[in-house]
Amino acid sequence: MEETNREAVATAVQRVAGMLQRSDQLDKVEQYRRREARKKASVEARLKAAIQSQLDGVRTGLTQLHKALCDVKDIQSSLADVSKDWRQSINTIESLKDVKDAVVQHSQLASAVENLKNIFSVPEIVRETHDLIEQGELLQAHRKLMDLECSRDDLMYEQYRMDSKNVHDMNLIRNYFGQVQGLSEELSKQLWMVLQRAMVTVRRDPTMLVSVVRIIEREEKIDRKMLDRKKQTGFIPPGRPKSWKNRMNEVLESTVSGRIESTQSETRESDKMWLVRLLEITRKYVLDDLTVVKNLMVQCFPPHYNTFQVFLNLYLKSVSARVQELAAEDLEANEIVSLLTWVLNTYKSVEMMAHPDLQPECDVKQLEPLLPEHVVDNLLGKYLKNFTSNITGWLRKALETDKKDWQKETEPEADQDGYYQTTLPAIVFQMFEQNLQVAAQINETFKEQVLRVCLKQMHSFLVRYREEAISYKEEHLKDRQLPQCYVQYMIAIINNCQTFKESINSLKRKYSQSTEPTQIDATIDKLLNEVAREGCQFLLDEVFLDLEHHLNDLLTRKWLTGSHAVDTICVTVEDYFNDFAKVKKPNNQEMTSEAHRRVVVEYLKAIMQKRISFKNADERKEGADRMMKEADQFKFLFRKLSAGEDTDRLCDSISAIAEVFKLTDPALLYLEVSTLVSKYPDIREEHIVALLAVRGDASREMRQMIIETLNQNKPSSSTVSQPIFRDITVPTNTMTAMTSMTVPKLLK
């Protein structure tokens, strides 16, 4: 207490010190004193009120405790009296056992009297019930059946109460009502039959379905009542619980399952489209049946049955089981696509579960997938494997068919622009297009996978295509008369490469979301270019095989005396290029350029081979004039074939060499050779030596001086855009003849 007083004093001192920190606050001391006095009075009043309240509560509690004590004493006295009376009445209770037995017997007799009418009329009621069941009056039949069962159950219950161990009397009652159980089973069969035909019944006679549901509901109610009584007494009548609602659900599930399983009317052996037909029938059945459930059947069942959702789950469960069975079969590639398209697309589309007639009860977003993801992946993998195998076979057959066409004696077909072609590209890309269209029905990812397989197979196919084209050319060289249309079909092979390239680009634009070129794209493009380039080379080889004899006549004595070799060369080249006009751009342009280059190179080779050595100035002039004339002929020819493009530079090399031959003053020979070297930096020392040998009048000293001077002033050949002399070699015999003159080496 003293500690509390000290704390209170210390607190008060602290408060007063806080109030009187400044001198001007001394004037308010009286005001502070009155305020603190009021606070003190208020606190004391609250304390008094709280203490008074607690005292009142204690007083009330004591009063109630006193009353409770009095009540306990009264109860104790009453219990003593009851105990005394109970001891005195034991003998009286034992003497009332006969009365108890009489009461039980009276209860049984009263029950028997109550059911007496039914007991005597059981055979008649059984017959009437049987007739009502056969007539389809199920509600009335069930009411009579309930009366019979009620009489039997009441009698058996009373017997059980009287003597539960009396099996003889229980069996006597059960046997007397033996036909009742048969009626119950007969009625249940009718109920299940109606439920099995529920889809038809609900359209023709919905009241029949309603009656069935009402009967099942009644039986469910009786089952619950009997189970409750069993908990209390241990007695339950025979045949209970019937659990007809559970049986109804089993019947409906079996009916739906049978409905789905009955959709297969064809097999693969009898109809290649069996799976498509099966899936379409299944779709139609599911949609039609669920529409009937939504619009009609839900009205026949109590709301708490959640009828539409129950049927929806049953149908989806059956459909899922069916498609999983189908997925486990050995399906062909097209059948796998049909199944996956139906499962992944049709199932949740407006054609089936998202149909307006099923909305809003059917939410497709909440539907479970019909096939597990791993099953879908397995099917996709199986399809890709089958597709890869099939496409390899198809491409092989297509190539074999095309190869047979190459041997025909008639020209290949031409497209709308007149270019030769075969049907191979159309066949190949029709295969690809069809399979990509099918894959696109499944999903985008699978479509991209199929496209990659197509491109990979296309690469393998083009490798074989290239090999067959080379083999075609080699077989032709064994007998150039066969096949008769070799040139035309080789042109078609070249054009096919361009068509392949365009078709691949078209497929990628249509079926690929990626615009970036891939490694396989570059490989295919390179391979197509090589096949086309080799085909062009084969055609040019064919031309130059015909020109070989005439090319050998160039720069010979026969040529100098008036050979028509160049005329024949020009006519032959032009004739071939009339056929080569059927080659598509840019390959025809490249062929023209290559033919031009090869003609000029062959002409220059003829010069370098020293087939002739001019004896005097007249021969040199005559030969040079002839070379210039023939260069002009080549210019005219290849301008014509190149549609006016500049083709002069190659032919000008012939004219430039002719100027070297035509020069009459040997002293100026160095300048003329220097001009030639400046125009064609890729010319080498052995070429100059060969030219001087053909000219025939250059002394050893002059040759040595020209070579040495050119060695010192040779321009760089690294920037030559179109080298001519690079691929021209000088025959060894020519160089051997010149060894005494100089050491062969590159001009630098």
XYZ file of C-alpha atoms in Angstrom:
748
model
C 0.000 0.000 0.000
C 2.811 2.331 0.890
C 4.491 1.531 -2.421
C 1.283 2.442 -4.244
C 1.043 5.738 -2.336
C 4.630 6.605 -3.246
C 4.018 5.891 -6.911
C 0.873 8.006 -6.827
C 2.745 10.917 -5.167
C 5.589 10.660 -7.683
C 3.118 10.673 -10.552
C 1.315 13.679 -9.101
C 4.587 15.576 -8.664
C 5.499 14.831 -12.257
C 2.114 16.072 -13.514
C 2.329 19.280 -11.441
C 5.877 19.892 -12.700
C 4.649 19.493 -16.215
C 1.844 21.994 -15.682
C 4.021 24.665 -13.994
C 7.038 24.823 -16.219
C 6.624 28.563 -16.983
C 5.999 31.499 -14.617
C 2.848 32.599 -16.404
C 1.267 29.238 -15.605
C 1.197 30.105 -11.846
C -1.862 32.272 -12.540
C -3.733 29.118 -13.561
C -2.978 27.135 -10.410
C -6.515 27.561 -9.115
C -7.928 26.487 -12.460
C -5.700 23.411 -12.450
C -6.729 22.588 -8.902
C -10.447 22.721 -9.731
C -9.952 20.566 -12.841
C -8.045 17.926 -10.884
C -10.682 18.013 -8.173
C -13.387 17.301 -10.749
C -11.384 14.420 -12.191
C -10.873 13.004 -8.718
C -14.587 13.242 -7.924
C -15.436 11.528 -11.215
C -13.015 8.652 -10.577
C -14.309 8.190 -7.028
C -17.904 8.081 -8.346
C -17.026 5.401 -10.909
C -15.227 3.364 -8.279
C -18.202 3.550 -5.948
C -20.555 2.487 -8.747
C -18.335 -0.461 -9.708
C -18.032 -1.645 -6.111
C -21.780 -1.310 -5.604
C -22.440 -3.342 -8.732
C -20.104 -6.090 -7.606
C -21.710 -6.159 -4.170
C -25.165 -6.499 -5.757
C -23.913 -9.419 -7.866
C -22.434 -11.170 -4.873
C -25.689 -10.695 -2.962
C -27.725 -12.177 -5.850
C -25.340 -15.126 -6.203
C -25.562 -15.948 -2.529
C -29.364 -15.904 -2.714
C -29.388 -18.308 -5.677
C -26.932 -20.641 -3.996
C -29.188 -20.775 -0.975
C -32.203 -21.653 -3.145
C -30.182 -24.341 -4.986
C -29.207 -25.891 -1.695
C -32.867 -26.090 -0.694
C -33.795 -27.673 -4.026
C -31.055 -30.299 -3.721
C -32.376 -31.239 -0.284
C -35.925 -31.581 -1.677
C -34.724 -33.755 -4.590
C -32.718 -35.911 -2.228
C -35.832 -36.456 -0.117
C -37.940 -37.270 -3.212
C -35.381 -39.816 -4.512
C -35.440 -41.533 -1.145
C -39.237 -41.820 -1.378
C -39.046 -43.166 -4.965
C -36.461 -45.751 -3.961
C -38.671 -46.866 -1.128
C -41.725 -47.156 -3.419
C -39.710 -49.049 -6.125
C -38.558 -51.680 -3.622
C -42.148 -52.187 -2.515
C -43.430 -52.539 -6.211
C -40.980 -55.177 -7.480
C -43.338 -58.003 -6.758
C -46.204 -56.139 -8.411
C -44.167 -55.692 -11.687
C -43.395 -59.405 -11.833
C -47.089 -60.190 -11.506
C -47.800 -57.989 -14.627
C -45.750 -60.189 -17.055
C -48.910 -61.893 -18.194
C -50.421 -58.517 -18.963
C -47.321 -57.608 -21.049
C -47.614 -60.803 -23.064
C -51.283 -60.116 -23.569
C -50.484 -56.636 -24.864
C -47.942 -58.006 -27.401
C -50.409 -60.645 -28.498
C -53.099 -58.043 -28.803
C -50.777 -55.921 -30.978
C -50.098 -58.898 -33.260
C -53.762 -59.777 -33.472
C -54.622 -56.164 -34.218
C -52.031 -56.196 -37.039
C -53.420 -59.490 -38.311
C -56.983 -58.135 -38.196
C -55.852 -55.001 -39.993
C -54.191 -57.080 -42.761
C -56.790 -59.828 -42.648
C -58.474 -58.661 -45.803
C -55.165 -58.565 -47.668
C -54.072 -61.874 -46.214
C -57.109 -63.710 -47.522
C -57.015 -61.906 -50.860
C -53.236 -62.358 -51.526
C -53.721 -64.795 -54.470
C -56.311 -62.490 -56.068
C -54.170 -59.377 -55.599
C -51.150 -61.201 -57.043
C -53.153 -62.074 -60.172
C -54.431 -58.515 -60.530
C -50.936 -57.114 -60.070
C -49.557 -59.500 -62.659
C -52.272 -58.450 -65.132
C -51.590 -54.753 -64.502
C -47.875 -55.279 -65.154
C -48.639 -57.016 -68.452
C -51.010 -54.189 -69.410
C -48.327 -51.598 -68.702
C -50.251 -50.041 -65.802
C -47.092 -49.810 -63.782
C -48.202 -47.237 -61.203
C -51.337 -49.232 -60.233
C -49.390 -52.467 -60.229
C -46.797 -50.927 -57.952
C -49.458 -49.675 -55.534
C -50.918 -53.189 -55.157
C -47.390 -54.562 -54.808
C -46.710 -52.087 -52.007
C -49.909 -53.210 -50.223
C -48.835 -56.844 -50.414
C -45.317 -56.062 -49.235
C -46.672 -53.888 -46.442
C -48.915 -56.719 -45.163
C -46.077 -59.215 -45.326
C -43.583 -56.901 -43.679
C -45.921 -55.907 -40.866
C -46.728 -59.549 -40.052
C -43.068 -60.533 -40.134
C -42.152 -57.554 -37.963
C -44.747 -58.427 -35.343
C -43.565 -62.039 -35.373
C -39.980 -60.804 -34.996
C -40.977 -58.659 -32.022
C -42.781 -61.534 -30.351
C -40.167 -64.202 -30.999
C -37.266 -63.333 -33.242
C -35.928 -66.883 -33.050
C -39.118 -68.526 -34.291
C -37.885 -69.379 -37.795
C -40.837 -71.658 -38.546
C -43.458 -68.930 -38.277
C -41.247 -66.479 -40.196
C -40.851 -68.983 -43.032
C -44.597 -69.668 -42.963
C -45.311 -65.974 -43.604
C -42.528 -65.726 -46.214
C -43.838 -68.738 -48.099
C -47.421 -67.501 -48.004
C -46.280 -64.250 -49.616
C -43.734 -66.043 -51.839
C -45.234 -64.743 -55.097
C -44.747 -61.125 -53.982
C -40.986 -61.263 -54.581
C -41.629 -62.599 -58.082
C -43.998 -59.701 -58.786
C -41.354 -57.278 -57.622
C -38.796 -58.775 -59.993
C -41.316 -58.816 -62.845
C -42.142 -55.164 -62.272
C -38.450 -54.245 -62.106
C -37.870 -55.895 -65.491
C -40.572 -53.683 -66.959
C -38.979 -50.637 -65.385
C -35.549 -51.464 -66.814
C -37.083 -52.117 -70.207
C -38.679 -48.670 -70.214
C -35.392 -47.081 -69.125
C -33.471 -48.935 -71.840
C -35.806 -47.375 -74.391
C -35.896 -44.031 -72.599
C -34.858 -42.014 -75.689
C -37.795 -43.421 -77.641
C -40.224 -43.485 -74.724
C -39.681 -39.846 -73.808
C -40.750 -38.834 -77.317
C -43.777 -41.129 -77.632
C -45.092 -41.511 -74.074
C -43.239 -39.383 -71.511
C -45.864 -40.251 -68.858
C -44.585 -43.831 -68.885
C -41.073 -42.598 -68.054
C -42.461 -40.330 -65.343
C -44.292 -43.327 -63.824
C -41.095 -45.335 -63.755
C -39.249 -42.527 -61.987
C -42.088 -42.148 -59.442
C -42.016 -45.888 -58.686
C -38.254 -45.795 -58.156
C -38.612 -42.775 -55.875
C -41.259 -44.609 -53.812
C -39.008 -47.624 -53.446
C -36.097 -45.421 -52.418
C -38.273 -43.878 -49.700
C -39.338 -47.329 -48.424
C -35.685 -48.468 -48.463
C -34.680 -45.559 -46.251
C -37.567 -46.267 -43.857
C -36.652 -49.945 -43.568
C -32.976 -49.193 -43.008
C -33.872 -46.765 -40.229
C -36.061 -49.417 -38.553
C -33.249 -51.946 -38.874
C -30.984 -49.620 -36.905
C -33.588 -49.463 -34.144
C -34.895 -53.053 -34.076
C -32.485 -55.157 -36.130
C -35.326 -56.347 -38.412
C -35.368 -55.824 -42.194
C -37.885 -57.422 -44.594
C -36.703 -59.836 -47.307
C -35.597 -58.165 -50.541
C -34.671 -54.899 -48.845
C -33.043 -52.624 -49.680
C -34.014 -52.918 -53.351
C -31.673 -50.031 -54.383
C -33.643 -49.492 -57.566
C -32.136 -46.039 -58.075
C -28.647 -47.503 -58.272
C -29.946 -50.167 -60.606
C -31.552 -47.422 -62.731
C -28.200 -45.682 -63.058
C -26.566 -48.972 -64.089
C -29.278 -49.570 -66.711
C -28.886 -46.050 -68.123
C -25.098 -46.427 -68.259
C -25.443 -49.791 -69.991
C -27.973 -48.319 -72.418
C -25.732 -45.382 -73.320
C -22.721 -47.658 -73.688
C -24.673 -49.966 -75.976
C -25.877 -46.983 -77.964
C -22.298 -45.859 -78.605
C -21.018 -49.365 -79.338
C -23.799 -49.923 -81.879
C -22.443 -47.139 -84.129
C -20.014 -49.445 -85.948
C -21.873 -50.980 -88.855
C -18.914 -51.457 -91.225
C -15.412 -52.907 -91.053
C -12.202 -51.947 -92.818
C -12.569 -54.928 -95.138
C -16.022 -53.872 -96.344
C -15.527 -50.100 -96.378
C -12.277 -48.128 -96.356
C -14.170 -45.193 -94.808
C -15.510 -47.279 -91.941
C -13.940 -45.119 -89.229
C -15.205 -41.858 -90.712
C -18.710 -43.302 -90.868
C -18.442 -44.629 -87.302
C -17.309 -41.267 -85.921
C -19.988 -39.375 -87.822
C -22.725 -41.714 -86.552
C -21.350 -41.348 -83.015
C -21.376 -37.552 -83.311
C -24.958 -37.581 -84.551
C -26.143 -39.989 -81.844
C -24.510 -37.998 -79.044
C -25.813 -34.664 -80.298
C -29.359 -35.916 -80.959
C -29.629 -37.842 -77.681
C -28.300 -35.025 -75.504
C -30.665 -32.599 -77.229
C -33.560 -34.912 -76.324
C -32.286 -35.140 -72.743
C -32.023 -31.353 -72.454
C -35.419 -30.580 -73.983
C -37.584 -33.524 -72.871
C -36.032 -35.948 -70.442
C -35.089 -33.459 -67.731
C -38.802 -32.767 -67.304
C -39.406 -36.420 -66.417
C -36.903 -36.550 -63.544
C -36.820 -34.644 -60.242
C -34.477 -31.599 -60.305
C -32.135 -33.108 -57.722
C -31.313 -35.911 -60.190
C -29.307 -33.340 -62.254
C -30.437 -35.353 -65.265
C -28.620 -33.538 -68.082
C -25.259 -33.631 -66.318
C -25.729 -37.318 -65.510
C -26.468 -38.198 -69.139
C -23.670 -35.909 -70.355
C -21.173 -37.740 -68.145
C -22.500 -41.126 -69.256
C -22.182 -40.277 -72.937
C -18.724 -38.767 -72.589
C -17.539 -41.746 -70.546
C -18.819 -44.176 -73.187
C -17.441 -42.138 -76.086
C -14.070 -41.843 -74.355
C -13.939 -45.596 -73.757
C -14.878 -46.241 -77.391
C -12.262 -43.925 -78.903
C -9.618 -45.386 -76.594
C -10.526 -48.833 -77.923
C -10.182 -47.482 -81.465
C -6.839 -45.857 -80.626
C -5.539 -49.213 -79.388
C -6.340 -50.888 -82.714
C -3.858 -51.186 -85.583
C -5.043 -48.071 -87.398
C -3.795 -46.940 -90.781
C -2.344 -43.453 -91.245
C -5.516 -41.902 -92.663
C -7.570 -43.535 -89.902
C -5.291 -42.066 -87.226
C -5.820 -38.605 -88.707
C -9.587 -39.104 -88.873
C -9.684 -40.202 -85.226
C -7.449 -37.381 -83.946
C -9.288 -34.749 -85.976
C -12.566 -35.929 -84.495
C -11.216 -36.135 -80.941
C -9.258 -32.862 -80.916
C -11.467 -30.672 -83.119
C -14.925 -32.030 -83.901
C -15.589 -33.080 -80.279
C -15.596 -29.522 -78.899
C -16.817 -27.792 -82.059
C -20.268 -26.401 -82.847
C -20.904 -29.611 -84.744
C -21.005 -31.553 -81.492
C -20.597 -30.470 -77.865
C -20.590 -26.721 -78.599
C -23.787 -27.005 -80.640
C -26.285 -24.201 -79.832
C -28.949 -26.768 -78.940
C -26.835 -27.946 -75.980
C -26.073 -24.515 -74.598
C -25.749 -23.216 -71.932
C -25.952 -26.501 -70.020
C -22.933 -27.948 -71.825
C -19.796 -25.888 -71.166
C -17.088 -27.175 -73.527
C -14.397 -25.476 -71.451
C -15.178 -27.839 -68.573
C -15.153 -31.017 -70.678
C -12.398 -33.529 -70.095
C -10.407 -34.673 -73.173
C -11.603 -37.922 -74.727
C -8.058 -39.282 -75.053
C -5.207 -38.950 -72.549
C -2.296 -36.847 -73.761
C 0.091 -39.804 -73.944
C -2.348 -41.688 -76.191
C -2.592 -38.676 -78.520
C 1.212 -38.422 -78.606
C 1.520 -42.129 -79.387
C -0.979 -41.822 -82.233
C 0.819 -38.790 -83.654
C 4.141 -40.609 -83.460
C 2.634 -43.664 -85.122
C 1.151 -41.515 -87.876
C 4.460 -39.767 -88.554
C 6.206 -43.144 -88.723
C 3.595 -44.544 -91.135
C 3.535 -41.321 -93.128
C 7.323 -41.327 -93.488
C 7.252 -44.933 -94.682
C 4.335 -44.293 -97.040
C 5.721 -41.087 -98.503
C 9.030 -42.840 -99.206
C 7.169 -45.535 -101.127
C 4.989 -43.032 -102.960
C 7.988 -40.968 -104.030
C 9.829 -44.064 -105.204
C 6.836 -45.154 -107.295
C 6.391 -41.648 -108.693
C 10.058 -41.537 -109.739
C 9.832 -44.985 -111.336
C 6.790 -43.863 -113.306
C 8.575 -40.711 -114.406
C 11.633 -42.727 -115.484
C 9.426 -44.847 -117.749
C 8.164 -41.654 -119.376
C 11.757 -40.639 -120.168
C 11.969 -43.584 -122.580
C 8.912 -42.565 -124.579
C 9.162 -41.748 -128.261
C 6.874 -38.734 -127.852
C 7.870 -35.379 -126.444
C 6.884 -34.514 -122.871
C 3.951 -32.255 -122.181
C 4.391 -28.486 -122.046
C 2.909 -26.041 -119.561
C 0.835 -23.017 -120.501
C 4.018 -21.094 -121.364
C 5.328 -23.834 -123.634
C 8.053 -25.150 -121.309
C 8.588 -28.906 -121.224
C 7.654 -30.663 -118.010
C 6.613 -34.036 -116.616
C 3.858 -34.820 -114.154
C 6.342 -35.674 -111.388
C 6.280 -32.314 -109.495
C 2.485 -32.202 -109.598
C 2.229 -35.771 -108.281
C 4.802 -35.219 -105.533
C 3.335 -31.987 -104.257
C -0.202 -33.237 -104.522
C 0.872 -35.951 -102.047
C 2.442 -33.352 -99.783
C -0.525 -30.994 -100.082
C -3.068 -33.663 -99.227
C -1.161 -34.828 -96.155
C -0.522 -31.266 -94.969
C -4.208 -30.418 -95.343
C -5.020 -33.449 -93.233
C -2.370 -32.552 -90.639
C -3.682 -28.977 -90.473
C -7.017 -30.369 -89.287
C -5.325 -31.673 -86.128
C -3.252 -28.713 -84.915
C -0.542 -26.246 -85.960
C 2.299 -28.067 -84.217
C 1.529 -31.342 -85.949
C 1.220 -29.561 -89.296
C 4.740 -28.143 -88.856
C 6.039 -31.628 -87.996
C 4.503 -33.111 -91.150
C 5.965 -30.264 -93.223
C 9.422 -31.013 -91.837
C 8.991 -34.696 -92.719
C 7.926 -33.709 -96.250
C 10.986 -31.505 -96.704
C 13.296 -34.191 -95.325
C 11.803 -36.775 -97.671
C 12.030 -34.267 -100.506
C 15.770 -34.000 -99.928
C 16.211 -37.788 -100.057
C 14.024 -37.925 -103.153
C 16.082 -35.255 -104.928
C 19.274 -37.191 -104.229
C 17.726 -40.195 -106.025
C 16.367 -37.898 -108.736
C 19.867 -36.577 -109.365
C 21.296 -40.089 -109.531
C 18.612 -41.168 -111.999
C 19.265 -38.122 -114.199
C 22.979 -38.980 -114.305
C 22.161 -42.621 -115.081
C 19.778 -41.458 -117.828
C 22.583 -39.459 -119.438
C 25.096 -42.320 -119.151
C 22.677 -44.785 -120.747
C 22.105 -42.320 -123.567
C 25.827 -42.004 -124.248
C 26.012 -45.762 -124.869
C 23.696 -45.270 -127.847
C 23.019 -41.647 -128.699
C 20.073 -42.629 -130.875
C 18.159 -43.741 -127.773
C 15.963 -42.545 -126.248
C 14.650 -40.572 -129.176
C 13.476 -37.659 -127.004
C 16.501 -37.558 -124.702
C 17.027 -33.804 -125.127
C 13.360 -32.976 -124.544
C 13.106 -35.064 -121.374
C 16.384 -33.701 -120.036
C 14.891 -30.237 -120.542
C 11.820 -31.411 -118.608
C 14.090 -32.646 -115.782
C 15.734 -29.210 -115.618
C 12.360 -27.438 -115.615
C 11.086 -29.795 -112.915
C 13.795 -28.467 -110.610
C 12.388 -24.958 -110.983
C 8.864 -26.264 -110.419
C 10.029 -28.158 -107.320
C 11.584 -24.974 -105.959
C 8.427 -22.921 -106.552
C 6.209 -25.637 -105.052
C 8.359 -25.916 -101.924
C 8.167 -22.151 -101.397
C 4.410 -22.278 -101.913
C 4.031 -25.060 -99.320
C 6.110 -23.147 -96.802
C 4.109 -19.955 -97.273
C 0.855 -21.855 -96.890
C 1.655 -24.286 -94.094
C 4.542 -22.809 -92.106
C 4.268 -19.891 -89.718
C 8.033 -19.414 -89.750
C 9.522 -17.268 -92.513
C 13.140 -17.898 -91.549
C 15.049 -20.251 -93.909
C 16.272 -23.450 -92.285
C 19.245 -25.690 -92.984
C 17.095 -28.218 -94.860
C 15.752 -25.382 -97.041
C 19.264 -24.358 -98.006
C 20.263 -27.994 -98.648
C 17.241 -28.623 -100.902
C 17.801 -25.361 -102.778
C 21.454 -26.232 -103.339
C 20.564 -29.737 -104.515
C 17.954 -28.450 -106.968
C 20.449 -25.980 -108.372
C 23.010 -28.757 -108.812
C 20.517 -31.053 -110.580
C 19.479 -28.220 -112.905
C 23.068 -27.182 -113.554
C 24.145 -30.754 -114.278
C 21.146 -31.188 -116.588
C 22.158 -28.066 -118.505
C 25.701 -29.420 -118.667
C 24.417 -32.742 -120.044
C 22.540 -30.896 -122.793
C 25.588 -28.822 -123.693
C 27.672 -31.996 -123.723
C 25.195 -33.357 -126.251
C 25.697 -30.273 -128.396
C 29.471 -30.406 -128.279
C 29.513 -34.110 -129.058
C 27.883 -33.176 -132.381
C 30.332 -30.271 -132.807
C 33.443 -32.263 -131.934
C 34.360 -33.094 -135.554
C 33.840 -29.509 -136.701
C 35.767 -28.060 -133.760
C 38.688 -30.305 -134.693
C 38.731 -28.679 -138.145
C 39.354 -25.205 -136.719
C 42.773 -23.581 -137.249
C 43.912 -26.335 -139.609
C 45.053 -26.215 -143.225
C 41.603 -27.381 -144.252
C 40.087 -24.513 -142.323
C 42.486 -22.028 -143.905
C 41.630 -23.185 -147.405
C 37.885 -22.647 -146.962
C 36.256 -25.021 -144.425
C 32.655 -24.343 -143.379
C 33.214 -25.624 -139.849
C 32.062 -22.431 -138.092
C 28.983 -22.201 -140.293
C 28.078 -25.734 -139.302
C 28.833 -24.981 -135.632
C 26.540 -21.942 -135.651
C 23.732 -23.797 -137.411
C 24.012 -26.750 -135.039
C 24.072 -24.563 -131.926
C 21.098 -22.552 -133.124
C 19.174 -25.706 -133.948
C 19.795 -27.132 -130.492
C 18.870 -23.856 -128.840
C 15.532 -23.865 -130.631
C 14.823 -26.898 -128.407
C 16.547 -25.268 -125.449
C 14.029 -22.430 -125.674
C 11.773 -24.841 -123.773
C 14.080 -24.490 -120.753
C 12.747 -22.119 -118.089
C 14.574 -19.042 -116.922
C 17.132 -18.542 -115.488
C 18.521 -21.894 -116.618
C 18.101 -21.102 -120.337
C 20.072 -17.874 -119.909
C 22.828 -19.692 -118.055
C 22.925 -22.350 -120.782
C 23.308 -19.692 -123.447
C 26.146 -18.016 -121.553
C 27.870 -21.341 -120.946
C 27.471 -22.416 -124.591
C 28.941 -19.102 -125.703
C 31.883 -19.495 -123.336
C 32.532 -23.092 -124.377
C 32.446 -22.286 -128.107
C 34.965 -19.487 -127.639
C 37.134 -21.602 -125.343
C 37.124 -24.475 -127.870
C 38.097 -22.014 -130.579
C 40.940 -20.673 -128.438
C 42.023 -24.229 -127.616
C 42.271 -24.884 -131.353
C 44.649 -21.917 -131.602
C 46.732 -23.031 -128.612
C 47.068 -26.571 -129.973
C 49.164 -25.226 -132.873
C 47.251 -27.140 -135.498
C 48.657 -24.681 -138.056
C 51.718 -22.443 -138.285
C 51.371 -19.631 -140.788
C 54.117 -19.669 -143.442
C 53.957 -16.070 -144.598
C 52.213 -12.743 -144.196
C 49.462 -13.663 -146.676
C 48.487 -16.737 -144.702
C 48.558 -14.735 -141.481
C 46.301 -12.069 -143.021
C 43.945 -14.641 -144.508
C 43.766 -16.563 -141.226
C 43.278 -13.384 -139.180
C 40.500 -12.154 -141.472
C 38.814 -15.514 -141.219
C 39.080 -15.452 -137.416
C 37.523 -11.972 -137.265
C 34.726 -13.042 -139.573
C 34.019 -16.107 -137.481
C 34.149 -14.029 -134.274
C 31.468 -11.814 -135.805
C 29.442 -14.921 -136.661
C 29.624 -16.045 -133.038
C 28.652 -12.557 -131.849
C 25.623 -12.514 -134.123
C 24.569 -16.007 -133.077
C 24.823 -15.469 -129.343
C 23.289 -12.002 -129.444
C 20.340 -13.650 -131.123
C 20.223 -16.466 -128.569
C 20.715 -14.044 -125.652
C 17.912 -11.739 -126.761
C 20.255 -8.794 -127.412
C 22.416 -9.072 -124.272
C 26.066 -7.995 -124.488
C 28.123 -10.992 -125.597
C 31.048 -9.252 -127.289
C 33.820 -9.651 -124.731
C 34.267 -13.388 -125.217
C 34.265 -13.184 -128.996
C 36.554 -10.146 -128.873
C 39.270 -12.426 -127.503
C 39.310 -14.176 -130.911
C 39.499 -10.830 -132.672
C 42.318 -9.686 -130.375
C 44.361 -12.786 -131.196
C 43.584 -12.243 -134.889
C 45.109 -8.774 -134.569
C 48.305 -10.377 -133.261
C 48.341 -12.703 -136.272
C 47.440 -9.952 -138.743
C 50.258 -7.592 -137.746
C 52.740 -7.210 -140.618
C 55.524 -5.385 -138.800
C 57.249 -7.736 -136.330
C 58.730 -4.753 -134.540
C 55.236 -3.827 -133.321
C 54.474 -7.345 -132.208
C 55.304 -6.575 -128.569
C 52.766 -3.719 -128.491
C 50.037 -5.930 -129.963
C 50.749 -8.716 -127.490
C 50.766 -6.194 -124.629
C 47.344 -4.951 -125.737
C 46.063 -8.547 -125.715
C 47.451 -9.160 -122.219
C 45.958 -5.938 -120.866
C 42.503 -6.922 -122.144
C 42.750 -10.491 -120.836
C 44.945 -10.527 -117.697
C 44.332 -14.257 -117.123
C 46.397 -15.142 -120.226
C 49.518 -17.093 -119.290
C 53.052 -17.332 -120.645
C 52.447 -20.642 -122.410
C 49.524 -19.055 -124.247
C 51.792 -16.258 -125.569
C 54.389 -18.826 -126.595
C 51.744 -20.834 -128.454
C 50.418 -17.719 -130.250
C 53.875 -16.722 -131.389
C 54.451 -20.281 -132.611
C 51.239 -20.180 -134.679
C 52.215 -16.780 -136.123
C 55.405 -18.467 -137.337
C 57.693 -15.472 -137.934
C 58.882 -14.495 -134.460
C 62.595 -15.041 -133.922
C 63.960 -16.624 -130.794
C 65.326 -13.302 -129.541
C 62.029 -11.512 -130.163
C 60.108 -14.200 -128.351
C 62.506 -14.034 -125.411
C 62.284 -10.242 -125.287
C 58.471 -10.215 -125.436
C 58.172 -12.811 -122.676
C 60.676 -11.090 -120.381
C 59.148 -7.662 -120.916
C 55.654 -8.968 -120.251
C 56.917 -10.717 -117.124
C 57.972 -7.332 -115.786
C 54.756 -5.470 -116.712
C 52.110 -8.178 -116.331
C 48.872 -6.728 -114.807
C 47.136 -8.516 -111.924
C 44.576 -11.145 -112.933
C 42.934 -11.372 -109.501
C 40.142 -8.977 -110.438
C 39.171 -10.626 -113.739
C 35.367 -10.896 -113.708
C 35.058 -13.357 -116.595
C 38.275 -15.327 -117.129
C 38.671 -16.913 -120.572
C 42.167 -18.337 -120.733
C 42.225 -19.757 -117.202
C 40.832 -23.142 -118.237
C 42.780 -23.381 -121.529
C 45.829 -25.590 -121.377
C 48.563 -25.739 -123.965
C 49.374 -29.291 -125.165
C 52.651 -30.740 -123.935
C 54.034 -31.291 -127.440
C 53.717 -27.612 -128.209
C 55.548 -26.640 -125.054
C 58.266 -29.182 -125.697
C 58.913 -27.576 -129.024
C 59.361 -24.242 -127.313
C 61.657 -25.293 -124.444
C 64.676 -23.958 -126.194
C 63.050 -20.565 -126.231
C 61.980 -19.936 -122.596
C 61.140 -21.541 -119.283
C 57.323 -21.885 -118.847
C 55.981 -19.919 -115.976
C 53.039 -17.687 -115.118
C 53.268 -14.063 -116.204
C 53.327 -11.960 -113.093
